[in-house]
PDB file of C-alpha atoms in Angstrom:
ATOM      1  CA  MET A   1      -4.772 -13.336   5.326  1.00  0.00           C
ATOM      2  CA  ILE A   2      -7.208 -14.395   2.589  1.00  0.00           C
ATOM      3  CA  LYS A   3      -6.840 -18.072   1.794  1.00  0.00           C
ATOM      4  CA  GLU A   4      -9.568 -18.558  -0.779  1.00  0.00           C
ATOM      5  CA  GLU A   5     -11.133 -16.567  -3.578  1.00  0.00           C
ATOM      6  CA  LYS A   6     -14.673 -17.029  -2.277  1.00  0.00           C
ATOM      7  CA  PRO A   7     -16.336 -14.041  -0.556  1.00  0.00           C
ATOM      8  CA  PHE A   8     -16.692 -13.851   3.202  1.00  0.00           C
ATOM      9  CA  ASP A   9     -19.900 -15.132   4.763  1.00  0.00           C
ATOM     10  CA  LYS A  10     -22.517 -12.550   5.714  1.00  0.00           C
ATOM     11  CA  ASN A  11     -22.863 -11.247   9.280  1.00  0.00           C
ATOM     12  CA  ILE A  12     -19.547 -12.560  10.585  1.00  0.00           C
ATOM     13  CA  PRO A  13     -17.570 -10.453  13.096  1.00  0.00           C
ATOM     14  CA  THR A  14     -14.838  -8.183  11.738  1.00  0.00           C
ATOM     15  CA  SER A  15     -11.347  -9.561  12.270  1.00  0.00           C
ATOM     16  CA  GLU A  16      -9.118  -7.502  14.576  1.00  0.00           C
ATOM     17  CA  GLN A  17      -6.577  -6.948  11.782  1.00  0.00           C
ATOM     18  CA  PHE A  18      -9.173  -4.993   9.771  1.00  0.00           C
ATOM     19  CA  LYS A  19     -10.300  -2.728  12.617  1.00  0.00           C
ATOM     20  CA  ALA A  20      -8.973   0.837  12.891  1.00  0.00           C
ATOM     21  CA  LYS A  21      -6.496   1.223  15.735  1.00  0.00           C
ATOM     22  CA  GLU A  22      -6.241   5.023  15.732  1.00  0.00           C
ATOM     23  CA  LEU A  23      -9.377   6.867  16.725  1.00  0.00           C
ATOM     24  CA  ASN A  24      -7.991  10.379  16.151  1.00  0.00           C
ATOM     25  CA  ALA A  25      -6.211   9.906  12.822  1.00  0.00           C
ATOM     26  CA  ASN A  26      -5.553  12.920  10.617  1.00  0.00           C
ATOM     27  CA  LEU A  27      -7.316  11.897   7.407  1.00  0.00           C
ATOM     28  CA  GLU A  28      -5.894  14.723   5.301  1.00  0.00           C
ATOM     29  CA  SER A  29      -2.298  13.802   6.137  1.00  0.00           C
ATOM     30  CA  GLU A  30      -3.033  10.116   5.505  1.00  0.00           C
ATOM     31  CA  LYS A  31      -4.635  11.010   2.170  1.00  0.00           C
ATOM     32  CA  SER A  32      -1.599  13.113   1.200  1.00  0.00           C
ATOM     33  CA  ASN A  33       0.713  10.283   2.193  1.00  0.00           C
ATOM     34  CA  TRP A  34      -1.185   7.759   0.034  1.00  0.00           C
ATOM     35  CA  ILE A  35      -1.203  10.154  -2.926  1.00  0.00           C
ATOM     36  CA  SER A  36       2.552  10.695  -2.674  1.00  0.00           C
ATOM     37  CA  LEU A  37       3.172   6.944  -2.450  1.00  0.00           C
ATOM     38  CA  LEU A  38       0.996   6.340  -5.509  1.00  0.00           C
ATOM     39  CA  ASN A  39       2.834   9.085  -7.394  1.00  0.00           C
ATOM     40  CA  GLU A  40       6.141   7.373  -6.584  1.00  0.00           C
ATOM     41  CA  ILE A  41       4.784   4.123  -8.001  1.00  0.00           C
ATOM     42  CA  ILE A  42       3.648   5.929 -11.155  1.00  0.00           C
ATOM     43  CA  VAL A  43       7.124   7.409 -11.619  1.00  0.00           C
ATOM     44  CA  ILE A  44       8.707   3.977 -11.230  1.00  0.00           C
ATOM     45  CA  LEU A  45       6.276   2.374 -13.672  1.00  0.00           C
ATOM     46  CA  ASN A  46       6.805   5.134 -16.236  1.00  0.00           C
ATOM     47  CA  SER A  47      10.594   5.091 -16.011  1.00  0.00           C
ATOM     48  CA  SER A  48      12.712   3.396 -18.651  1.00  0.00           C
ATOM     49  CA  THR A  49      14.280   1.044 -16.120  1.00  0.00           C
ATOM     50  CA  THR A  50      12.504  -1.877 -14.551  1.00  0.00           C
ATOM     51  CA  PHE A  51      11.455  -1.966 -10.929  1.00  0.00           C
ATOM     52  CA  LEU A  52      14.139  -4.552 -10.167  1.00  0.00           C
ATOM     53  CA  GLU A  53      16.814  -2.336 -11.725  1.00  0.00           C
ATOM     54  CA  LYS A  54      15.588   0.584  -9.594  1.00  0.00           C
ATOM     55  CA  CYS A  55      15.861  -1.535  -6.456  1.00  0.00           C
ATOM     56  CA  GLN A  56      19.369  -2.609  -7.341  1.00  0.00           C
ATOM     57  CA  GLU A  57      20.399   0.994  -8.065  1.00  0.00           C
ATOM     58  CA  SER A  58      19.109   2.146  -4.688  1.00  0.00           C
ATOM     59  CA  ARG A  59      21.072  -0.629  -2.969  1.00  0.00           C
ATOM     60  CA  LEU A  60      24.220   0.561  -4.729  1.00  0.00           C
ATOM     61  CA  GLY A  61      23.676   4.157  -3.647  1.00  0.00           C
ATOM     62  CA  TYR A  62      22.717   5.764  -6.970  1.00  0.00           C
TER      63      TYR A  62
END
């Protein structure tokens, strides 16, 4: 998606991949979803096991 560290040029058209596809999105539900996902990440980062260990545990059915 972004190949270089330099900023985009000014006044260039917005790429289709950055444009919103849903015109009637429920912002409150999206906000709640993002908050819950971030909270899950916080729990993983604060746990005593590493992220890789968590992934392996979930694959084993713990």
